[in-house]
Coordinates of C-alpha atoms in Angstrom, one line a residue:
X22 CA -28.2 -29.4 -17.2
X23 CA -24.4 -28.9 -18.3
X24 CA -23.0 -27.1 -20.8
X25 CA -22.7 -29.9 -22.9
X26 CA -26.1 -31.0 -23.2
X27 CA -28.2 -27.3 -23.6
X28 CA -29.8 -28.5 -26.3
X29 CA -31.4 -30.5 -24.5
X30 CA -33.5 -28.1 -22.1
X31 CA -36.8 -27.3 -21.6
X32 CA -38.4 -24.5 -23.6
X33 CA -41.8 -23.3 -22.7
X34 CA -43.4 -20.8 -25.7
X35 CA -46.5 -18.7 -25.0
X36 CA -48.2 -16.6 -28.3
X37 CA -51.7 -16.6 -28.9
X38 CA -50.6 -16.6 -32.6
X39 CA -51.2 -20.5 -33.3
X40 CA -48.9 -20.2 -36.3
X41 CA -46.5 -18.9 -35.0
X42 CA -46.3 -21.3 -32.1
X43 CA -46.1 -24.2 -34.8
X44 CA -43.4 -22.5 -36.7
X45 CA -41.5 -21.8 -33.0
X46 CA -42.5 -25.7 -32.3
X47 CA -40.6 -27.3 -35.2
X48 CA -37.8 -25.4 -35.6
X49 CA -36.9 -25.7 -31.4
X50 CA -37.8 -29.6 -31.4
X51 CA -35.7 -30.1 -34.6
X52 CA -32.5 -27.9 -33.2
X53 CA -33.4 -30.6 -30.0
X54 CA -34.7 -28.9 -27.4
X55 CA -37.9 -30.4 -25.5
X56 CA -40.8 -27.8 -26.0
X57 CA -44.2 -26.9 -24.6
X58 CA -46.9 -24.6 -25.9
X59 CA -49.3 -22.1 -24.3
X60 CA -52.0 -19.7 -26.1
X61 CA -52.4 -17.2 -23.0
X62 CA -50.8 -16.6 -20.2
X63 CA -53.2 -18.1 -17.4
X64 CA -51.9 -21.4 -19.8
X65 CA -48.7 -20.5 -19.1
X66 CA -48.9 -20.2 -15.8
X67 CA -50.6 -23.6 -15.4
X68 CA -48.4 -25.1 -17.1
X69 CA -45.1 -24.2 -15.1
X70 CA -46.6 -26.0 -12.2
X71 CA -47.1 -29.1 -13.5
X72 CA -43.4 -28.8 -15.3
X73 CA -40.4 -26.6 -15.2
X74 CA -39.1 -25.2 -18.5
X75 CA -35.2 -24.2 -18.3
X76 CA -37.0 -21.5 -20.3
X77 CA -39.7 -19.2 -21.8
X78 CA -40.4 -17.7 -24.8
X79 CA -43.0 -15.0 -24.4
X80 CA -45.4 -13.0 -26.6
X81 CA -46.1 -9.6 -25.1
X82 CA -49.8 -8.3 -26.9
X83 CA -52.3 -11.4 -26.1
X84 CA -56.0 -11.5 -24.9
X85 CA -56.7 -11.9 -21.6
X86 CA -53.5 -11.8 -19.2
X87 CA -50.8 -10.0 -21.4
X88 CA -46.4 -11.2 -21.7
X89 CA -45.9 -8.2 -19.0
X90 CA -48.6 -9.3 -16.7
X91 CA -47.3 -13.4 -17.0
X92 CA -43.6 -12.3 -16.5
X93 CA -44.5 -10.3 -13.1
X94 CA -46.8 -13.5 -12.2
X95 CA -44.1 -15.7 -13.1
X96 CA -41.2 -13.9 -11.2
X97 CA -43.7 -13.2 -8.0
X98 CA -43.6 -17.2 -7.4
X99 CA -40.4 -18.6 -5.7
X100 CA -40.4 -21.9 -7.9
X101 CA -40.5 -19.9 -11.3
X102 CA -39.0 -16.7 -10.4
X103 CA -35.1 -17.6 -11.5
X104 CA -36.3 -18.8 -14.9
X105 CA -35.1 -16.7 -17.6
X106 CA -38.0 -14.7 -19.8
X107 CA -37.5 -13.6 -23.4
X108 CA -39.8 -11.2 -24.6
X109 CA -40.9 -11.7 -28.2
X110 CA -42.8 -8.7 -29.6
X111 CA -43.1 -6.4 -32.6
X112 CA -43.1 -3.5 -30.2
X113 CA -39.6 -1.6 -30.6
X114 CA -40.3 1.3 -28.3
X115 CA -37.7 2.0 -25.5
X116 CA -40.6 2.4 -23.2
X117 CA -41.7 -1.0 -23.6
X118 CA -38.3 -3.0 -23.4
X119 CA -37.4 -1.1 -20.1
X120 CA -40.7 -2.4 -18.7
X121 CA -40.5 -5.8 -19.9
X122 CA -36.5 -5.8 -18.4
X123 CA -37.8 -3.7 -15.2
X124 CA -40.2 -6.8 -14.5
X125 CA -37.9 -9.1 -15.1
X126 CA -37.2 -10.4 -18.7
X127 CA -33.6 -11.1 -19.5
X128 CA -33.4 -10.5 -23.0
X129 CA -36.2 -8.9 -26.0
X130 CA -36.6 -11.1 -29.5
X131 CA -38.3 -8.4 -31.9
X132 CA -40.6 -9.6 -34.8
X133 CA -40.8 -11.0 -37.4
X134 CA -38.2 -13.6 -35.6
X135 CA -35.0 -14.8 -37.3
X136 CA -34.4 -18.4 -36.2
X137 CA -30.8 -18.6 -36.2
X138 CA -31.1 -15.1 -34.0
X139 CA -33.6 -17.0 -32.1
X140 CA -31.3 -19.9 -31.4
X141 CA -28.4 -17.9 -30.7
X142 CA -29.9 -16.3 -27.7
X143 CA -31.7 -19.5 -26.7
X144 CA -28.7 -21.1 -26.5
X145 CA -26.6 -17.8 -24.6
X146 CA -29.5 -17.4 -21.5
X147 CA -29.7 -21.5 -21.0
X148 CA -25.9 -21.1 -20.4
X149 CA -25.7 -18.2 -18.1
X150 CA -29.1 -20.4 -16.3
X151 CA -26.5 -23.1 -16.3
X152 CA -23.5 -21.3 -15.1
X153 CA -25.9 -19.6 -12.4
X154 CA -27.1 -23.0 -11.5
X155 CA -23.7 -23.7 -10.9
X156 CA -21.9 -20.5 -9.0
X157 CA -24.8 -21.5 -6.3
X158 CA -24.5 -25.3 -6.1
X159 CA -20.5 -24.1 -5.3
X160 CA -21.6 -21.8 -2.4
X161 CA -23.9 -24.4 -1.1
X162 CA -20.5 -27.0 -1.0
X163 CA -18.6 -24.3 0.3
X164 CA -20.9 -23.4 2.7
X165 CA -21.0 -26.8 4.0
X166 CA -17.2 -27.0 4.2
X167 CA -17.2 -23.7 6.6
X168 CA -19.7 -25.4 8.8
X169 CA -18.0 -28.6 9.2
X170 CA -14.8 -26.3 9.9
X171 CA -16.6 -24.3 12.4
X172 CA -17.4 -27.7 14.4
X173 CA -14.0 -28.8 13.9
X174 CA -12.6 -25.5 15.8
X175 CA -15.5 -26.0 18.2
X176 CA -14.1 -29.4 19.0
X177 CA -11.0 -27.7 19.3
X178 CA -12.0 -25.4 21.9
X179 CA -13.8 -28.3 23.7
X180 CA -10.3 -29.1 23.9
X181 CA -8.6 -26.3 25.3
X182 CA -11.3 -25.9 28.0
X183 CA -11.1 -29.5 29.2
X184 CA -7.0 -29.5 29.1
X185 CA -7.5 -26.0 31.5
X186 CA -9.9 -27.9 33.9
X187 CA -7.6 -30.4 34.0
X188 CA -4.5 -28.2 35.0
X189 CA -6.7 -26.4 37.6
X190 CA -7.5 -30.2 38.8
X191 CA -3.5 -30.6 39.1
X192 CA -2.8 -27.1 40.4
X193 CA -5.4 -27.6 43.4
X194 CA -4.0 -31.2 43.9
X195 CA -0.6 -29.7 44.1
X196 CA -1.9 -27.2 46.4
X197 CA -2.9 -30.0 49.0
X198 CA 0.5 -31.9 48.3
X199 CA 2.4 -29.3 49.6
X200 CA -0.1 -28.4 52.7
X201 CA 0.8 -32.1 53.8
X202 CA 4.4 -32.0 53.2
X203 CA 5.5 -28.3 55.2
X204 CA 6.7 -30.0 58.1
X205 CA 9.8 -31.6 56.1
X206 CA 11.4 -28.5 54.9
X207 CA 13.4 -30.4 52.0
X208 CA 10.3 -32.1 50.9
X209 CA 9.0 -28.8 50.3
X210 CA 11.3 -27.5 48.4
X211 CA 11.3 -29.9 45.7
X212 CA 8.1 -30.2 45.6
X213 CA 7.9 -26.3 44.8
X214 CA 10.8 -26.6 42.2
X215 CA 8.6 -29.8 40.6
X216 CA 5.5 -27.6 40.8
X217 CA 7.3 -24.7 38.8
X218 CA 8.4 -26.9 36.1
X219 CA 5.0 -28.3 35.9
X220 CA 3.5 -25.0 35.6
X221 CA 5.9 -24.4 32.8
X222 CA 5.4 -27.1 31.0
X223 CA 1.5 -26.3 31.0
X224 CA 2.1 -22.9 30.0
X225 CA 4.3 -24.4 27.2
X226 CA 1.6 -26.6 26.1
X227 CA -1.0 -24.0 26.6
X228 CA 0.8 -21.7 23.9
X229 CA 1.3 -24.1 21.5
X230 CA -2.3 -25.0 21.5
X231 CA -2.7 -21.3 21.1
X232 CA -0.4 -20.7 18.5
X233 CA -1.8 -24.0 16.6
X234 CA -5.5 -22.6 16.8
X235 CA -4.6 -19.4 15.3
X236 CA -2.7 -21.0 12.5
X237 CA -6.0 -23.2 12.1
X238 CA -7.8 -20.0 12.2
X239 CA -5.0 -18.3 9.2
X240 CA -5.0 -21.9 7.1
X241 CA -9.0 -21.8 6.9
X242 CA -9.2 -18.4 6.2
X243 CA -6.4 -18.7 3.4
X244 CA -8.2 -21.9 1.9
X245 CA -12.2 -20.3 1.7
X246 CA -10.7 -17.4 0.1
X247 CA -8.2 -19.7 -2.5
X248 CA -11.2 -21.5 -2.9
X249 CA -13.2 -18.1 -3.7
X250 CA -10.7 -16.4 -6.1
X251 CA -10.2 -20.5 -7.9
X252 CA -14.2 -21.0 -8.6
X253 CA -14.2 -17.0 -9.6
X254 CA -11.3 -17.5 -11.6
X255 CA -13.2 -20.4 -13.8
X256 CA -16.3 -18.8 -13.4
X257 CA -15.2 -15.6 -15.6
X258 CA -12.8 -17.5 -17.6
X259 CA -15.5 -19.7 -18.8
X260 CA -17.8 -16.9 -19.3
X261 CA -15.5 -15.3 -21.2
X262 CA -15.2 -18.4 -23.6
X263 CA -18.8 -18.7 -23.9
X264 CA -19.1 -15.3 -24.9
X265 CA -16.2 -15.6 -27.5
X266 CA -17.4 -17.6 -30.1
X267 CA -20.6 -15.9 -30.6
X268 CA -18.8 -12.1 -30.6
X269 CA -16.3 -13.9 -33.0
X270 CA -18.9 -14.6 -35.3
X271 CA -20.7 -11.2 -35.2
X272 CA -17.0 -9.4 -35.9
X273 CA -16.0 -11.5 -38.5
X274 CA -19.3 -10.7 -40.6
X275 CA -19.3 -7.1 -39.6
X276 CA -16.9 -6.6 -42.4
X277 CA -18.8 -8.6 -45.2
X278 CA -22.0 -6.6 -44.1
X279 CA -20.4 -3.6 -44.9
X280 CA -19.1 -4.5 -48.4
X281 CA -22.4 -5.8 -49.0
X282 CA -24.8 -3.2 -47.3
X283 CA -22.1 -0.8 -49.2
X284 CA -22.6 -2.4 -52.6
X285 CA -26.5 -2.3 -52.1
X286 CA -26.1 1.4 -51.8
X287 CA -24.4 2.0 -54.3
X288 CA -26.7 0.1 -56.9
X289 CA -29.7 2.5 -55.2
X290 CA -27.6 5.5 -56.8
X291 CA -27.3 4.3 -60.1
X292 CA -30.8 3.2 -60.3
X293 CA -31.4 7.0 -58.6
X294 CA -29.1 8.4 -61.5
X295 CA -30.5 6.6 -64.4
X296 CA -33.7 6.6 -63.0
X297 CA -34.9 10.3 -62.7
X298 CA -38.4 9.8 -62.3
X299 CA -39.5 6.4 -60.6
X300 CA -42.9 4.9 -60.0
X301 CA -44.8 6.2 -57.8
X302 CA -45.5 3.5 -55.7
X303 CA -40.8 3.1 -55.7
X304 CA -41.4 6.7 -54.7
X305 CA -43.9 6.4 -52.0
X306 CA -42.0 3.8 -50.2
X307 CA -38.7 5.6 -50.6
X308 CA -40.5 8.4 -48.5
X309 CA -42.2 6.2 -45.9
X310 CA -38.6 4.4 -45.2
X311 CA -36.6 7.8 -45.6
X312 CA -34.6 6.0 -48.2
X313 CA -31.8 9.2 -47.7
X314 CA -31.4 9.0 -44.4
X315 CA -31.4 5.1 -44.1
X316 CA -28.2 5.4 -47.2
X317 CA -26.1 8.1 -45.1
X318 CA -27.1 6.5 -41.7
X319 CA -26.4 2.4 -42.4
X320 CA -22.4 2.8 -42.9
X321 CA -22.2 4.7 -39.3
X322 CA -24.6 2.1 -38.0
X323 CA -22.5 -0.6 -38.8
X324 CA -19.2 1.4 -37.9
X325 CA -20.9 1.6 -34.5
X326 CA -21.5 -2.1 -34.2
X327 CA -18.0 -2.6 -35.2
X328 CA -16.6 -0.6 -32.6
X329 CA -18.9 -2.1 -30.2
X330 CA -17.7 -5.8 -30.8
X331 CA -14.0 -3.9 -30.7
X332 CA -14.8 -3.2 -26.8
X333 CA -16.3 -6.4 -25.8
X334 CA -13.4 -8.8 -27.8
X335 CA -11.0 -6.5 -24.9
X336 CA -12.6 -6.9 -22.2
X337 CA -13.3 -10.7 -23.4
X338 CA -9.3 -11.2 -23.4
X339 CA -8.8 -9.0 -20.5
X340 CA -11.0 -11.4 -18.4
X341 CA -9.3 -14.2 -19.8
X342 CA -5.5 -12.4 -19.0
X343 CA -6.8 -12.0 -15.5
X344 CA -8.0 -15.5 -14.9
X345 CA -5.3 -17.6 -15.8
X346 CA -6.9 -21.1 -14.5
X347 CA -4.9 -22.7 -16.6
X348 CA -1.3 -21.5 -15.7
X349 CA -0.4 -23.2 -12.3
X350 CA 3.9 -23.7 -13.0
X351 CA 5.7 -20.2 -13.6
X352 CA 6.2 -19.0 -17.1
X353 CA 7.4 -15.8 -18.8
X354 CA 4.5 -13.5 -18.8
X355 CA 4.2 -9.7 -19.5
X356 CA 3.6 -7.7 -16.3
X357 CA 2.0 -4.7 -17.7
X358 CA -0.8 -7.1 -19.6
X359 CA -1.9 -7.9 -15.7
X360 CA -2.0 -4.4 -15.1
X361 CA -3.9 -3.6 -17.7
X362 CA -6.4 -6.7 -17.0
X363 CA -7.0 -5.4 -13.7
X364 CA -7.5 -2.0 -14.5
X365 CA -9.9 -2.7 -17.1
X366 CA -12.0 -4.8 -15.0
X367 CA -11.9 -2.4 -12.2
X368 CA -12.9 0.5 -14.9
X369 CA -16.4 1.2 -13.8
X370 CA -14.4 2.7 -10.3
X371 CA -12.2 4.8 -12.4
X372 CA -15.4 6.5 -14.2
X373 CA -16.5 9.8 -13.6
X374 CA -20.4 10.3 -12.3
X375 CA -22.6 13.8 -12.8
X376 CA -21.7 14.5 -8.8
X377 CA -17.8 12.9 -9.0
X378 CA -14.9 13.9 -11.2
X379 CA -14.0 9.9 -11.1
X380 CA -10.4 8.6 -10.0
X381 CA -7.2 9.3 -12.0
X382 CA -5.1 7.1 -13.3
X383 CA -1.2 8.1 -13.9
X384 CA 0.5 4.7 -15.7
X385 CA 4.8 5.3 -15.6
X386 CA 5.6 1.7 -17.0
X387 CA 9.2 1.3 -17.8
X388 CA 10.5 -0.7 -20.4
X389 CA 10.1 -4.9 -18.9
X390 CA 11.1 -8.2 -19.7
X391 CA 9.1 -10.9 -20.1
X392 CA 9.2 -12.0 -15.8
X393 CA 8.4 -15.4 -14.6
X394 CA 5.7 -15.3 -12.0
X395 CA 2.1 -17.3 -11.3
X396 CA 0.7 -14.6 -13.2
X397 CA -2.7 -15.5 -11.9
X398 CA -1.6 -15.2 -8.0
X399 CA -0.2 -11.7 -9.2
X400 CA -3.0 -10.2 -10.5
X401 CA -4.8 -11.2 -7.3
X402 CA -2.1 -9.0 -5.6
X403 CA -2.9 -6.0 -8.0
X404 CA -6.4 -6.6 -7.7
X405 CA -6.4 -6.3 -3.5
X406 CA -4.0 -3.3 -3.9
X407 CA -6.1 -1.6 -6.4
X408 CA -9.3 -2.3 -5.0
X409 CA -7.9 -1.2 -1.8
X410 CA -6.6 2.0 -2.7
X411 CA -10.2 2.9 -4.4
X412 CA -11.9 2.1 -1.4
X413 CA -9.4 4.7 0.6
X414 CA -9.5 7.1 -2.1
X415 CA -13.7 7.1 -2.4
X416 CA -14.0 7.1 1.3
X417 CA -11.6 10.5 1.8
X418 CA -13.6 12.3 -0.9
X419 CA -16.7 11.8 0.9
X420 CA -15.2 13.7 3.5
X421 CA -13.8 16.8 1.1
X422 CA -15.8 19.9 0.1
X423 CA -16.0 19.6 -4.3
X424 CA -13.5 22.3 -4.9
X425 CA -11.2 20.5 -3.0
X426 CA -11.7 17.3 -5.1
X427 CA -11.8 19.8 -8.1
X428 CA -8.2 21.5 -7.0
X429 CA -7.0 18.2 -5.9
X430 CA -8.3 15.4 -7.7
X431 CA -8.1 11.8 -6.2
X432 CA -4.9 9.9 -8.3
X433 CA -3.7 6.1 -8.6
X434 CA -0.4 6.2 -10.0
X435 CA 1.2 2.9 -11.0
X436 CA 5.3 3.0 -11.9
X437 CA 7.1 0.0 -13.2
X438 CA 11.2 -0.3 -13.9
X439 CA 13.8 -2.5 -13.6
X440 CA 16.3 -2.7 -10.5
X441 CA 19.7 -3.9 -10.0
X442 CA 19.3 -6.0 -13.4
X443 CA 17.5 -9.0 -11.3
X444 CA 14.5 -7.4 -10.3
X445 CA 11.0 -5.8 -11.3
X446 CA 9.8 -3.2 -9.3
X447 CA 5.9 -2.2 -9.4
X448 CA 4.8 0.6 -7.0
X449 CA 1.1 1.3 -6.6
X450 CA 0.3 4.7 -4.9
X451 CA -2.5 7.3 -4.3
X452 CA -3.1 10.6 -3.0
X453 CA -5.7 9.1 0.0
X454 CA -5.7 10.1 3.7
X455 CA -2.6 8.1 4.3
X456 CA -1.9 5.7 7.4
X457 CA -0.8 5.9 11.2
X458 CA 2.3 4.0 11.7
X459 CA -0.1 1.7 14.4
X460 CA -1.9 0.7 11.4
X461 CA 1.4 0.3 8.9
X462 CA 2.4 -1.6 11.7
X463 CA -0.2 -4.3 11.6
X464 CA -0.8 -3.6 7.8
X465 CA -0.4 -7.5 6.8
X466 CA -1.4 -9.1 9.9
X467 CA -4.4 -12.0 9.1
X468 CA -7.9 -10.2 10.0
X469 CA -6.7 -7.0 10.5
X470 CA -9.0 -4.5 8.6
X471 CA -9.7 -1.0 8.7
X472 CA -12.9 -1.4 6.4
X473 CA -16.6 -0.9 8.7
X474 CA -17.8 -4.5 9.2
X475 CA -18.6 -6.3 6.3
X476 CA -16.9 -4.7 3.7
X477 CA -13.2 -6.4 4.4
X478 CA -12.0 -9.8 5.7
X479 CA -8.7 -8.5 6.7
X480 CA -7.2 -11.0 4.2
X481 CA -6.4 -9.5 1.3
X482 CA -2.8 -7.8 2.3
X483 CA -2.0 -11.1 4.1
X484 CA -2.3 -13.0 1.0
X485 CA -0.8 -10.8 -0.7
X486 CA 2.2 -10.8 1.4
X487 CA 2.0 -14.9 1.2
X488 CA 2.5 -14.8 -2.8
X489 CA 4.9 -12.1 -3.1
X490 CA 7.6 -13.8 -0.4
X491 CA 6.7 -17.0 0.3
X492 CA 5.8 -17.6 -4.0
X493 CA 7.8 -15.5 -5.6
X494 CA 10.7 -15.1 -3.3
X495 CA 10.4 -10.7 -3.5
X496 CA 9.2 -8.0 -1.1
X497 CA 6.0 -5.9 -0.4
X498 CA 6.6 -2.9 1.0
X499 CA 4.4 0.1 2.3
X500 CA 4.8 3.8 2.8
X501 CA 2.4 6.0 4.0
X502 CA 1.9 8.7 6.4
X503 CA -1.0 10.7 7.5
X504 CA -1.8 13.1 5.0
X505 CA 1.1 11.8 2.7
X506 CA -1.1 8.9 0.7
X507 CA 0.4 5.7 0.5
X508 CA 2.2 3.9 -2.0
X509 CA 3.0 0.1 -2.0
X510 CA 6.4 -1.0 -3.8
X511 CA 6.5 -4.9 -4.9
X512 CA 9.9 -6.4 -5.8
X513 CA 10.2 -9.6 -7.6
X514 CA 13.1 -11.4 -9.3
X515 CA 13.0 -11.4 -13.0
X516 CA 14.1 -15.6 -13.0
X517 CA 12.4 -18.0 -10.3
X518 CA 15.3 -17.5 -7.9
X519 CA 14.5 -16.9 -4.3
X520 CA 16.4 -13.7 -2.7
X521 CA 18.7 -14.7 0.0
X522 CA 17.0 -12.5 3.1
X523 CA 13.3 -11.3 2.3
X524 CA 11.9 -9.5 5.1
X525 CA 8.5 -10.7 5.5
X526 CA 6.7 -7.4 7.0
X527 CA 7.8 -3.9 6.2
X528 CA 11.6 -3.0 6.2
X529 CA 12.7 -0.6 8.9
X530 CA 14.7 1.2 7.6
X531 CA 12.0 1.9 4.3
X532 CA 9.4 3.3 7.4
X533 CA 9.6 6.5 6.2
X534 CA 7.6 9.3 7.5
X535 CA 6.2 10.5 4.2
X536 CA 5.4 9.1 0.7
X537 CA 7.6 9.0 -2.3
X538 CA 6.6 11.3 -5.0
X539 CA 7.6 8.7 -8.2
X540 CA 8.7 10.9 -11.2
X541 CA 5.9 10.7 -14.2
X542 CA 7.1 10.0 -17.7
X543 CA 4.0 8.7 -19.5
X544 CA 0.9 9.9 -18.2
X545 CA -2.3 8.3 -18.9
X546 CA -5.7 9.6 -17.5
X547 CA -8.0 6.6 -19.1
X548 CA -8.0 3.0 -18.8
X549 CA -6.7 1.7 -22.2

């Protein structure tokens, strides 16, 4: 099932209400989704083996096996546990929804049901089923790719070995040569000097092979993780779509529902002022609904919902900033809007906790241009250098008392300015434990991680070095001492003009022994 046909999925729908399941049956099949009924759940639950929905609709309070008791059925069996369950239920107690989630259920539908509301999230969970669906059909292809990889280096190897048995078999032959040929001194001697040059060629062979595998090893590596960050890079930009249009429509009516909800209220106060003494009946239901505290309460509820769909249109177009899938030539982009992207998506790290004061953030951006740059590859380079600099800074305060965190509180600082007229400068610091100069020294070598196993690929700082020089034609440079923190410095041109010497690793003579302090201008404790 793709995106484009949804509509045409599989909807199982299980309420012991028979009109309910008619009214449910119609308005589905008409919208042109293929639907099946069930009165109970042990119906239910016969029914999904004899025919997968893509998705069920289930009533919570029916005889016999209730919804929660079907959904923990359901999710208990390995065929039907990944299909997505929508409670449907007059029950609005916070109690309830957390158990129906806790077992399972993906979303809640709250009666009486409202078919376009219905629809909506119908349509929403089949496409985040689909994109699902998807993400793993992706890892299966790419697992595949790494195994046929793997027997391709294996073959390799086969290689390497049989080439070394076959210079021992030359070696030992050589060996006898020269046991035949001592008693002709002259003999001898060229036969040792053609021996030696043997050997060298050999070695000189043997090193390339070397040098060849290991660049097999670095080209593999670089195309699994390309391959990652491209399907992840569609994957959230396509989320981000699908979530779009439906937060579009919610916004643009938030207004409307205000001026309306607004006018409502204020025909309830003239009827209240010219209407002193209303039935009693007008009055017993203006008790029961607390018609005061509905009429102050309303306005702020919708205020709320409007700064709600506020947040989730940013982090929509922050997602979509960060992606980028569709810019593959340079163009003129703004460098702080990748930042920002970054940051936002990395937010939840930033937060504070009731045992953590959270991670700082100090923002000094300078006044930029508009620079040309893959503005994708880039924020993959502020994502590993952020990342990375939370994982240092989280793992040092596990090792500090709280006052010291409290005195000392763990920082990011990001600085941005222009250099020499041709160049942007971005330097991304933090107050962590700092770095040996054994490990600056091998800071951007492939594989080489200082992460416990598992938790880095040794990759990221490579790459990262591979789009900065080699795409961009700039400079990555770190400095960090023990103690000191550590602060990387990225240089690019402003124009798609390669610099005339870029040193590839870390310039000598910017090994310094401690860490530049940057001057603050702007500071900025929250992620915008």
């Amino acid at each position: 099932m793709s995106l484009s046909n949804i509509e045409n999925g599989i909807i199982l729908i299980v309420d012991d209400n028979p009109t309910n399941l008619g009214v449910l049956f119609d308005f589905l099949a008409d919208s042109g989704f293929q639907v099946l009924v069930a009165q109970d759940g042990e119906d239910a639950i016969e029914q999904v083996e004899y025919a997968l929905p893509d998705l069920i609709l289930l009533d919570i309070l029916m005889p016999g096996m209730d919804g929660f008791e079907t959904c923990q059925h359901l999710k208990a069996q390995e065929s039907t546990k990944d299909i997505p369950v929508i409670f449907m239920t007059a029950l609005s107690d916070t109690v309830d929804k957390v158990r129906g989630l806790n077992l399972g259920a993906v979303d809640y539908i709250t009666k009486p049901l409202q078919h376009e509301e219905v629809l909506a999230r119908v349509k929403i969970h089949l496409s985040i089923r689909n994109l699902t669906k998807r993400l793993q059909e992706q890892n299966v292809h790419l697992e595949q790719e790494i195994q046929e990889r793997t027997k391709a280096e294996n073959a390799l190897l086969k290689l390497t070995s049989e080439l070394e048995e076959r210079v021992e078999e030359r070696t030992a032959a050589l060996g006898q040569s020269n046991q035949l040929l001592q008693q002709e001194i002259q003999e001898r001697i060229c036969t040792e000097q053609a021996l030696q040059e043997s050997e060298a060629r050999y070695r000189e062979q043997a090193n390339r092979l070397e040098l060849a595998f290991r660049q097999l090893q670095e080209t593999q590596s670089q195309l699994v993780h390309s391959e990652k960050m491209s399907s992840l890079g569609q994957l959230v930009a396509g989320v981000a779509h699908e979530i779009n249009n439906p937060v579009n429509f919610i916004y643009g009516n938030l207004t409307h529902a205000y001026e309306y909800t607004q006018g409502l209220l204020d025909l309830l106060n003239l009827y209240a002022k010219y209407t002193p003494s209303p039935l009693p009946e007008i009055q017993q239901l203006a008790e029961a609904i607390d018609l005061e505290f509905l009429s102050e309460d309303l306005p702020k509820l919708l205020s709320s919902m409007k700064v709600g769909a506020d947040r989730i249109r940013e982090i929509i177009q922050s997602l979509r900033i960060f992606s980028r899938v569709d810019e593959a030539q340079m163009k003129p982009v703004d460098i702080h809007a990748g930042l920002d992207s970054t940051l936002l998506i990395l937010h939840n790290r930033f937060k504070a906790s009731s045992n953590e004061l959270g991670i700082q953030l100090v923002k000094d951006y300078g006044d930029l241009p508009l620079v040309e740059c893959y503005a994708g590859q880039l924020n993959q380079v502020f994502m590993n250098l952020l990342a990375n600099a939370i994982d240092a800074l989280e793992e040092y305060d596990k090792q500090r008392s709280p006052q010291e965190i409290y005195f000392c509180r763990s920082t990011i600082r990001i600085r941005t300015e222009v250099t020499d007229d041709k160049f942007v400068t971005i330097r991304i610091g933090d107050t962590g434990p700092g770095m040996t100069e054994e490990v600056r020294d091998r800071l951007f070598d492939p594989f080489f991680t200082t992460k416990p196993v598992g938790r880095g690929t040794g990759l990221g700082l490579s790459i990262s070095q591979e789009i900065i020089v080699s795409k961009h034609g700039g400079q990555i440079t770190c400095l960090s001492a023990p103690g000191q923190g550590t602060e990387f410095m990225i240089k690019i041109p402003m124009r798609s003009h390669p610099l005339e010497s870029v040193n590839q690793k870390v310039f000598p003579q910017e090994r310094c022994l401690r860490r530049a302090t940057p001057t603050i201008n702007c500071v900025s404790s929250a992620i915008p």
